[in-house]
XYZ file of C-alpha atoms in Angstrom:
667
model
C -0.019 0.022 -0.149
C 1.603 3.373 -0.929
C 1.876 6.087 1.747
C 0.366 9.285 2.100
C 3.297 11.896 0.652
C 2.181 14.600 3.026
C 2.505 12.069 6.118
C 5.869 10.697 4.774
C 7.182 14.361 4.426
C 5.996 15.248 7.948
C 7.806 12.105 9.576
C 10.994 13.167 7.803
C 10.759 16.648 8.889
C 10.432 15.491 12.482
C 13.261 13.076 12.195
C 15.618 15.759 10.972
C 14.502 18.331 13.650
C 15.271 15.654 16.480
C 18.617 15.343 15.303
C 19.207 19.086 14.942
C 18.032 19.581 18.478
C 20.369 17.103 20.292
C 22.255 18.878 22.888
C 25.632 20.221 21.694
C 27.042 17.978 24.638
C 27.009 14.969 22.319
C 28.780 16.540 19.470
C 31.780 14.210 18.115
C 34.926 14.470 16.309
C 34.964 13.203 12.669
C 35.164 9.388 12.372
C 35.038 6.889 9.744
C 32.361 4.334 11.013
C 28.787 5.280 12.911
C 27.317 3.854 15.976
C 24.267 4.532 17.824
C 24.069 5.754 21.343
C 20.832 6.388 23.258
C 20.802 8.970 26.087
C 18.006 10.045 27.729
C 15.582 7.804 25.625
C 16.787 9.436 22.526
C 18.633 7.720 19.678
C 21.412 9.947 18.059
C 23.873 8.919 15.136
C 27.366 9.761 15.809
C 30.803 8.789 14.594
C 32.386 5.692 16.045
C 33.758 5.746 19.528
C 36.760 3.976 17.869
C 37.442 6.802 15.785
C 36.385 9.899 17.772
C 35.304 11.175 20.997
C 32.163 12.562 22.666
C 31.707 15.115 25.109
C 29.173 14.073 27.763
C 28.048 17.500 28.864
C 24.761 16.377 30.058
C 22.161 16.575 31.556
C 23.836 14.920 34.553
C 21.861 13.712 37.598
C 23.442 15.468 40.803
C 23.180 14.955 44.445
C 25.077 16.244 47.563
C 25.807 13.724 50.151
C 27.664 10.127 49.998
C 26.252 6.742 49.582
C 27.921 3.590 48.292
C 24.611 2.567 46.652
C 24.797 5.395 44.283
C 27.281 3.877 42.079
C 24.646 0.759 41.698
C 23.129 1.088 37.872
C 19.720 0.040 39.232
C 19.583 2.900 41.708
C 16.793 5.431 40.710
C 18.143 8.967 40.242
C 15.070 10.523 38.790
C 14.531 12.794 41.872
C 17.977 14.198 41.508
C 18.922 17.735 40.100
C 19.781 17.840 36.451
C 22.947 19.866 35.673
C 25.040 20.662 32.747
C 29.079 20.257 32.867
C 31.085 23.376 32.316
C 28.222 25.687 33.559
C 28.304 27.386 37.199
C 25.880 25.816 39.438
C 24.643 29.086 40.724
C 23.427 29.812 37.229
C 21.569 26.418 37.148
C 19.720 27.085 40.366
C 22.073 25.023 42.823
C 23.680 26.542 45.892
C 27.337 25.967 46.860
C 28.211 22.904 48.745
C 30.949 21.365 50.563
C 32.116 17.725 51.093
C 30.642 14.830 49.069
C 28.586 14.804 45.936
C 27.562 12.454 43.130
C 27.127 12.907 39.427
C 25.369 10.184 37.420
C 24.477 9.587 33.751
C 23.229 6.826 31.516
C 24.000 5.980 28.027
C 23.031 3.081 25.868
C 24.813 1.799 22.949
C 22.925 -0.071 20.198
C 23.456 -3.805 20.811
C 24.217 -4.235 16.971
C 26.689 -1.333 16.921
C 30.415 -1.849 16.928
C 30.659 0.284 20.138
C 29.074 -2.769 22.060
C 32.086 -4.627 20.820
C 34.843 -2.308 21.190
C 37.188 -1.306 24.025
C 36.171 2.312 25.273
C 37.863 4.864 27.629
C 36.584 7.713 29.592
C 38.519 10.959 30.184
C 37.686 12.922 33.242
C 38.645 16.794 33.814
C 37.996 18.104 37.111
C 37.395 22.144 37.486
C 39.448 22.969 40.264
C 40.868 21.656 43.768
C 39.235 18.380 44.778
C 39.104 14.581 44.530
C 37.050 12.237 42.175
C 36.368 8.540 41.814
C 34.741 7.036 38.762
C 32.257 4.057 38.785
C 31.063 2.272 35.436
C 28.204 0.202 35.776
C 29.165 -0.108 39.616
C 32.798 -0.997 39.123
C 35.242 1.555 40.173
C 37.503 2.594 37.104
C 39.936 5.250 38.577
C 40.269 7.797 41.098
C 42.705 10.694 41.805
C 45.574 10.092 44.297
C 43.942 11.936 47.190
C 40.667 10.432 47.325
C 41.395 7.753 49.992
C 43.423 10.219 52.256
C 41.329 13.302 51.788
C 44.428 15.187 50.797
C 43.369 17.907 48.210
C 45.454 18.548 44.933
C 44.682 20.599 42.344
C 43.762 17.730 39.999
C 44.330 17.293 36.387
C 42.543 15.222 33.679
C 42.762 11.395 34.197
C 41.797 8.394 32.022
C 39.418 5.574 33.044
C 39.220 2.067 30.978
C 35.542 1.250 30.682
C 34.438 -2.524 31.131
C 32.104 -4.124 28.590
C 28.653 -2.714 28.620
C 25.769 -4.518 29.798
C 24.044 -6.917 27.449
C 21.356 -4.206 26.504
C 24.534 -1.887 26.010
C 23.861 0.332 29.063
C 26.782 2.144 30.677
C 25.926 4.007 33.839
C 28.882 6.290 34.682
C 28.775 7.699 38.376
C 31.288 9.806 39.532
C 31.963 10.525 43.297
C 33.511 13.881 44.262
C 34.973 15.381 47.421
C 35.957 18.761 48.150
C 36.594 20.815 51.656
C 35.892 24.143 50.505
C 32.700 25.748 48.873
C 32.133 24.639 45.071
C 30.307 27.296 43.166
C 31.234 25.725 39.735
C 31.011 22.014 40.071
C 34.280 19.922 40.494
C 33.719 17.801 37.321
C 34.118 20.195 34.441
C 34.417 17.607 31.393
C 33.767 14.064 30.741
C 34.655 12.600 27.114
C 34.196 9.244 25.942
C 35.772 7.449 23.165
C 38.152 4.974 21.899
C 41.668 4.498 23.663
C 43.809 6.271 21.254
C 41.706 9.122 20.779
C 41.100 9.624 24.451
C 44.913 9.519 24.992
C 45.245 12.073 22.166
C 42.529 14.403 24.341
C 44.542 13.613 27.467
C 47.698 14.993 26.037
C 45.694 18.030 24.778
C 44.348 18.498 28.189
C 47.383 18.540 30.043
C 48.934 20.672 27.550
C 45.985 23.048 28.041
C 46.414 22.731 31.741
C 50.158 23.491 31.545
C 49.430 26.447 29.401
C 46.544 27.742 31.717
C 48.006 27.291 35.148
C 51.825 26.785 34.906
C 53.554 28.609 32.202
C 52.911 32.069 32.661
C 53.995 31.493 36.457
C 57.183 29.903 35.768
C 58.190 32.295 33.133
C 57.543 35.361 35.336
C 59.361 33.693 38.291
C 62.229 33.077 36.251
C 62.569 36.735 34.951
C 62.201 37.741 38.684
C 64.994 35.406 39.515
C 67.299 36.880 37.008
C 66.708 40.147 38.370
C 67.391 38.985 41.969
C 70.824 37.798 40.484
C 71.542 41.237 39.142
C 70.590 42.867 42.404
C 72.705 40.576 44.194
C 75.659 41.182 41.947
C 75.223 45.043 42.254
C 75.020 44.686 46.170
C 78.262 42.545 46.319
C 79.991 45.232 43.894
C 78.586 48.223 46.053
C 77.698 46.946 49.669
C 76.966 50.420 50.830
C 73.774 50.261 48.534
C 71.477 48.280 50.825
C 68.542 49.012 48.433
C 70.282 46.409 45.943
C 70.154 43.684 48.784
C 66.377 44.235 49.333
C 65.635 44.520 45.745
C 67.197 40.992 45.588
C 65.172 39.601 48.326
C 61.846 41.042 46.924
C 62.448 39.464 43.723
C 63.320 36.180 45.456
C 59.775 36.468 47.248
C 58.066 36.666 43.890
C 60.000 33.816 42.648
C 59.229 31.780 45.553
C 55.399 32.730 45.437
C 55.502 31.667 41.668
C 57.319 28.455 42.106
C 54.831 27.802 44.955
C 51.847 28.385 42.767
C 53.230 26.411 39.766
C 54.039 23.491 42.278
C 50.411 23.472 43.230
C 49.249 23.607 39.761
C 51.640 20.679 38.979
C 50.064 18.884 42.119
C 53.146 18.676 43.667
C 51.723 20.505 46.871
C 48.630 19.668 48.668
C 45.857 22.309 49.318
C 46.555 22.613 53.107
C 50.352 23.064 52.434
C 49.734 26.063 49.713
C 46.846 27.791 51.811
C 49.686 27.832 54.712
C 52.608 28.970 52.836
C 50.904 31.300 50.202
C 49.725 34.105 52.727
C 53.377 34.406 54.152
C 55.027 34.417 50.571
C 52.381 37.510 49.534
C 52.827 39.075 52.839
C 56.664 38.786 52.758
C 56.497 40.601 49.295
C 55.074 43.619 50.683
C 56.920 44.003 53.691
C 60.393 43.620 51.534
C 59.023 45.953 48.845
C 58.411 48.797 51.753
C 61.818 48.056 52.850
C 63.404 48.354 49.174
C 61.413 51.550 48.413
C 62.403 53.022 52.068
C 66.031 52.536 51.493
C 65.910 53.337 47.709
C 64.413 56.902 48.494
C 66.312 57.698 51.742
C 62.932 58.237 53.525
C 63.293 58.958 57.187
C 59.793 58.099 58.319
C 60.975 54.546 59.243
C 58.662 53.916 62.506
C 55.364 53.992 60.379
C 56.798 51.852 57.685
C 57.982 49.246 60.479
C 54.153 49.339 61.705
C 53.066 48.303 58.358
C 55.668 45.746 57.904
C 54.979 44.019 61.241
C 51.122 44.219 60.474
C 52.036 42.507 56.972
C 53.819 39.743 58.405
C 51.679 38.951 61.393
C 48.491 38.863 59.001
C 48.751 35.270 57.926
C 48.398 34.290 61.774
C 44.807 35.582 61.444
C 44.035 32.871 58.907
C 45.872 30.188 60.809
C 43.552 30.979 63.576
C 40.398 30.782 61.404
C 39.675 34.596 61.597
C 39.058 34.596 57.938
C 36.826 37.557 57.818
C 39.068 39.837 60.225
C 42.022 38.666 57.929
C 40.372 39.712 54.679
C 39.341 42.989 56.081
C 42.812 43.815 57.420
C 44.259 42.364 54.344
C 42.630 45.095 52.149
C 43.524 47.899 54.765
C 47.056 46.932 54.533
C 46.972 46.655 50.821
C 45.479 50.132 50.439
C 48.030 51.716 53.168
C 50.970 49.849 51.314
C 49.848 51.166 47.829
C 49.640 54.989 49.348
C 52.830 54.798 51.241
C 54.805 53.490 48.284
C 53.679 56.150 46.010
C 54.251 58.818 48.576
C 57.705 57.838 49.454
C 58.718 57.636 45.524
C 56.769 61.048 44.915
C 58.716 62.970 47.862
C 62.130 61.547 46.587
C 61.140 62.671 42.957
C 60.384 65.923 44.366
C 63.654 66.469 46.267
C 65.577 65.793 43.012
C 66.061 62.069 42.978
C 65.337 61.370 39.370
C 65.594 57.511 39.496
C 62.379 57.488 41.797
C 60.481 58.734 39.193
C 61.345 55.977 36.644
C 59.599 53.572 39.487
C 56.607 55.944 40.333
C 54.471 55.606 37.144
C 54.842 51.752 36.631
C 54.098 51.254 40.344
C 50.925 53.248 40.116
C 50.089 51.684 37.085
C 50.390 48.261 38.800
C 48.875 49.239 42.067
C 45.579 50.381 40.112
C 45.343 47.282 38.002
C 45.770 45.117 41.125
C 43.333 47.212 42.970
C 40.681 47.012 40.445
C 41.182 42.987 40.424
C 40.661 42.983 44.312
C 37.344 45.063 43.926
C 36.255 42.603 41.237
C 36.896 39.749 43.577
C 35.140 41.473 46.442
C 31.945 42.132 44.366
C 32.071 38.615 43.045
C 32.068 37.402 46.620
C 28.935 39.621 47.419
C 27.362 38.403 44.306
C 27.214 41.944 42.866
C 28.736 40.408 39.644
C 29.105 36.922 37.919
C 31.931 35.191 39.245
C 33.589 34.773 35.787
C 34.293 38.700 35.768
C 36.162 38.233 38.985
C 39.321 36.499 37.545
C 39.689 37.635 33.904
C 42.331 35.799 32.074
C 44.206 36.876 29.110
C 46.073 34.783 26.323
C 49.349 35.249 24.597
C 49.078 32.352 21.875
C 48.453 29.294 24.060
C 49.546 30.673 27.417
C 47.062 32.047 29.787
C 47.832 34.708 32.214
C 46.010 36.613 35.058
C 45.608 40.164 36.170
C 48.312 39.412 38.884
C 50.817 38.309 36.356
C 50.249 41.656 34.479
C 50.926 43.729 37.574
C 53.920 41.470 38.522
C 55.530 42.069 35.172
C 54.734 46.040 34.951
C 56.583 46.015 38.631
C 59.198 44.067 37.245
C 59.643 46.347 34.247
C 59.874 49.319 36.738
C 62.578 47.488 38.594
C 64.640 46.902 35.588
C 64.134 50.481 34.461
C 65.740 51.531 37.991
C 68.485 49.182 37.862
C 69.899 50.295 34.487
C 69.089 53.937 35.532
C 70.844 53.513 38.854
C 73.825 51.496 36.826
C 74.202 54.371 34.387
C 74.174 57.165 36.944
C 76.629 55.007 39.319
C 78.854 54.681 36.305
C 78.895 58.476 35.632
C 79.536 59.089 39.500
C 82.358 56.767 39.209
C 83.798 58.590 36.435
C 83.526 62.022 38.120
C 84.950 60.332 41.438
C 87.953 59.045 39.425
C 88.591 62.507 38.151
C 88.434 64.097 41.600
C 90.674 61.341 42.997
C 93.382 62.293 40.360
C 92.673 65.840 41.193
C 93.022 65.047 44.850
C 96.331 63.168 44.190
C 97.679 66.051 42.683
C 96.628 68.627 45.355
C 97.950 65.945 48.219
C 101.401 66.478 46.759
C 101.172 70.043 47.415
C 99.789 69.810 50.949
C 102.062 66.858 52.136
C 105.735 66.715 51.190
C 107.045 63.339 50.267
C 110.639 64.356 51.513
C 111.465 66.474 54.343
C 114.561 68.901 53.578
C 117.709 67.654 55.112
C 119.714 70.069 57.633
C 122.814 69.433 59.930
C 121.156 71.119 62.896
C 117.636 69.331 62.836
C 116.333 65.800 62.192
C 112.752 65.872 60.759
C 110.092 63.108 60.320
C 106.383 63.001 59.809
C 103.298 60.796 59.443
C 100.052 61.598 57.611
C 97.065 59.333 57.888
C 93.901 60.875 56.014
C 90.567 59.509 56.884
C 89.578 59.647 53.374
C 91.311 59.713 50.077
C 92.359 63.173 50.784
C 91.755 65.581 53.596
C 91.945 69.174 55.069
C 95.361 68.765 57.042
C 98.407 70.290 55.529
C 102.123 71.003 56.576
C 105.070 72.586 55.105
C 108.633 72.486 56.203
C 110.810 75.169 54.321
C 114.503 75.555 54.818
C 115.694 79.313 54.731
C 118.771 80.896 53.451
C 119.982 81.364 56.913
C 120.037 77.774 57.738
C 116.804 78.276 59.944
C 113.594 76.204 59.196
C 110.059 77.346 58.759
C 107.556 74.660 59.788
C 103.770 75.410 58.979
C 101.034 72.760 60.220
C 97.441 73.498 59.637
C 94.060 71.836 59.533
C 91.065 73.444 57.241
C 87.329 72.862 58.373
C 85.419 70.056 56.543
C 86.510 67.122 54.864
C 87.229 65.679 51.215
C 88.056 67.448 48.132
C 86.798 70.740 48.967
C 88.834 70.922 52.337
C 91.882 69.757 50.335
C 91.240 72.763 47.777
C 91.222 75.132 50.319
C 94.159 73.910 52.071
C 95.969 74.193 48.610
C 95.093 77.678 48.302
C 96.555 78.138 51.911
C 99.848 76.432 50.883
C 100.052 78.354 47.555
C 99.882 81.607 49.316
C 102.436 80.551 51.731
C 105.065 79.613 49.130
C 104.393 83.100 47.680
C 104.744 84.713 51.065
C 107.800 86.912 51.010
C 108.053 87.290 54.739
C 109.442 84.681 57.217
C 107.965 86.042 60.235
C 105.532 83.830 61.757
C 103.041 86.273 62.949
C 103.161 87.963 59.641
C 102.701 84.987 57.658
C 99.501 83.970 59.759
C 98.132 87.469 59.117
C 98.804 87.147 55.304
C 96.962 83.710 55.526
C 93.914 85.165 57.162
C 93.629 87.760 54.734
C 93.779 84.852 52.005
C 90.928 82.915 53.803
C 88.755 86.143 53.815
C 89.619 86.964 50.010
C 91.051 90.350 51.045
C 94.250 89.966 49.175
C 95.472 92.656 47.011
C 95.657 91.449 43.346
C 98.327 92.475 40.964
C 96.085 95.267 39.569
C 96.122 96.792 43.165
C 92.279 95.894 43.736
C 91.333 93.779 46.518
C 90.363 90.205 45.532
C 87.188 88.667 46.329
C 87.988 84.930 45.903
C 87.481 83.937 49.582
C 88.208 80.300 50.787
C 85.351 78.634 52.151
C 85.159 77.790 56.013
C 88.031 78.538 58.501
C 91.449 76.939 59.289
C 93.796 76.453 62.188
C 97.337 77.091 61.579
C 100.521 76.999 63.693
C 103.722 78.672 62.243
C 107.414 78.168 63.809
C 110.744 79.465 62.603
C 113.652 77.542 64.347
C 117.217 79.058 64.005
C 120.406 76.964 64.116
C 121.217 78.267 67.681
C 117.867 76.959 68.937
C 116.066 80.191 69.139
C 112.431 79.441 68.087
C 109.766 82.108 67.123
C 106.237 80.497 66.964
C 102.670 81.969 66.433
C 99.509 80.106 66.849
C 95.988 80.515 65.200
C 93.564 78.321 67.019
C 95.933 75.255 66.384
C 96.974 72.788 69.064
C 100.179 73.740 70.785
C 103.312 71.781 70.053
C 104.842 69.357 72.572
C 108.425 69.615 73.986
C 109.915 66.401 75.171
C 106.379 65.349 76.312
C 105.157 68.589 77.584
C 102.485 70.879 75.952
C 103.985 74.631 75.104
C 101.923 77.413 76.622
C 101.153 79.728 73.695
C 98.793 82.842 73.617
C 95.364 81.678 71.885
C 94.222 83.267 69.084
C 91.479 83.184 66.335
C 91.723 80.678 63.545
C 92.177 81.950 59.942
C 89.245 83.175 58.083
C 86.995 84.315 61.114
C 87.398 88.119 61.184
C 89.689 90.399 59.116
C 92.920 92.371 60.415
C 93.795 89.813 63.387
C 97.052 90.610 64.695
C 98.633 87.537 65.862
C 100.977 87.055 68.755
C 104.267 85.215 68.689
C 106.518 83.815 71.344
C 110.125 83.247 71.446
C 111.662 80.108 73.167
C 114.888 78.392 73.272
C 115.591 74.950 72.332
C 118.500 72.916 74.020
C 120.479 70.140 72.444
C 118.477 67.164 72.224
C 114.999 68.640 72.415
C 111.941 67.051 70.614
C 109.151 68.951 69.012
C 105.929 67.527 68.200
C 103.446 69.275 65.988
C 100.074 67.563 65.423
C 96.512 68.112 64.166
C 93.443 67.333 66.232
C 92.662 64.267 64.583
C 95.064 62.745 67.169
C 93.021 64.164 70.140
C 89.693 63.472 68.789
C 90.415 59.725 68.094
C 87.263 57.971 69.274
C 86.946 54.323 70.526
C 83.558 52.438 69.734
C 82.492 53.109 73.235
C 82.734 56.799 72.222
C 85.595 57.634 74.478
C 88.051 60.193 73.223
C 91.971 59.609 72.906
C 92.142 63.155 74.577
C 95.037 65.306 75.727
C 96.216 63.131 78.569
C 96.936 60.169 76.192
C 98.367 62.529 73.817
C 100.780 63.759 76.136
C 101.742 60.248 77.163
C 102.728 59.489 73.681
C 104.046 62.728 72.582
C 107.820 61.778 73.248
C 107.426 59.080 70.797
C 108.077 59.354 66.989
C 105.395 60.630 64.530
C 104.625 57.341 62.901
C 104.163 55.732 66.571
C 101.876 58.742 67.657
C 99.625 58.563 64.457
C 99.244 54.806 64.506
C 98.302 54.806 67.940
C 95.431 57.274 67.346
C 94.647 55.455 64.233
C 94.017 52.280 66.396
C 92.210 53.861 68.944
C 89.618 54.834 66.342
C 90.092 57.563 63.848
C 87.634 59.693 62.679
C 89.454 62.673 61.329
C 92.818 63.372 59.313
C 95.878 62.439 61.486
C 98.869 64.643 60.880
C 102.158 64.379 62.975
C 105.527 66.190 62.413
C 108.342 65.743 64.486
C 111.679 68.018 64.843
C 114.888 66.930 66.918
C 117.324 69.520 67.486
C 120.840 68.378 67.268
C 123.039 71.468 66.327
C 126.361 70.638 64.384
């Protein structure tokens, strides 16, 4: 009997609609042979499982709790909730849960299909931290390694070999899950069925995707920070007085440790409880070390408030250890805000004071702080259900590698650190070049201030010792033989230290060598005018080039018969055979103009020893703060100049030491 054409057309149309409306969960990869699987009482033509894979997205039957009977194929789960894998539970009307939960799905192979005769495999991909155990037709086929011990790891995909289906071709897949924390998305993310070869390929792709999404970015960022830490350590070894390099190394190592911990957790090398214990310490130690680096880098003086924030950051993980999670969260937000504001303030103040390298770090840090703050606000908004959870943790991709906002902020911060290192390296190199030029100039000046050879004379034996506290100082002395076989000795000390003091001293030495008079009082009066800049120039006009600061000076002229004429301008009196000579005090050079310096006349005896010295001997200070003092100076004043200088130096030198000795032995 020939059928009615409109009826045949309607039947054909409904069959096409049935195929088109099958859930996308059962879309399969291309294959060469077709088999038939019935899911939810609906027959679907799909590629052979031996040549393709099928994603079983659902609907799955879901129920919280734990019961061994739920793995039995005969158990009735029609009253359970229905869920789709890969979709957050809160979007499917299911609240968060903790502990055990079961997933069940039933598929049926056509008895005459090749799938009923072929070995099948199952690939299960978890969503986050937890444990899974898979049952097929009531038989356990696989579980994650921490299921028995309830040790949580970030579990990756794993393969289950399926037993032969029941005689009617039915396969009941039951998945038992356990998690200690609240689950929002559902622990099972994807289930794929297919032939062993194709499942193995899918497994390798899933492992590679897991590596790209959870591990690669962390390892790359950690390696970059480790390289910067090595550079900083090298700079600190070369320049020990720059402690900011040490703290730069420490903060980079803290980020490296944090990234290594996250990568180890993603690789399931570290359980969740260990990760939760260590991760907060790495984060807050990074905050504390960054504050210390910025504090030393900017030279900021507000150390007390910084120390309070550092102590608070380092103690904050203890709140989580005592399960004070809400308190820990609020305090964490507060410390993070104060941390960002404090770092920006210290960098900005240093930049305003002329430290241009802090400006190089200021803008990148502000950018990183803003991005990190936005990420934190999104997390808070998602926890309060103001926005969907998917918006709270936005991820980005660079090729196959997935990275998060925290990775972006870390790399921006790393860029600022690299910029600072190179900027500081260039500036230090320029400073070293200038220092080298200054050292060469100082050596030239030093040759003028300190005679390397003392003049010989048949009536006097002379020796000296000079120990500068740095490369060059403000002490000077001159021993000038005169035509009548007398000896002119000048010892002085210019205020200040370093090259500036040495340049001032060289000006006085130059004026001394051009002085026509050999009278001590007249010489001091002339040097006083030089210090004040009131010396007449060749044109007859008064000069205006005053020498910075002031200077003490002692001038003595000793004749062959032992007569000594001496004048003092605020300098230490010399010692004669262990006793200090009493001289009239007078103002140092460069204080007021037109000073008349008094001079005294003394008579030396055969064998007398005179010791002229600078205040670096008397003012030597030991670690306890005790001065070498006049009493100790007098006790050693009968010794040689070298012995006196070395004794004061060992006691605790903090200024230039100059000692000149004269031994009177007339022919």
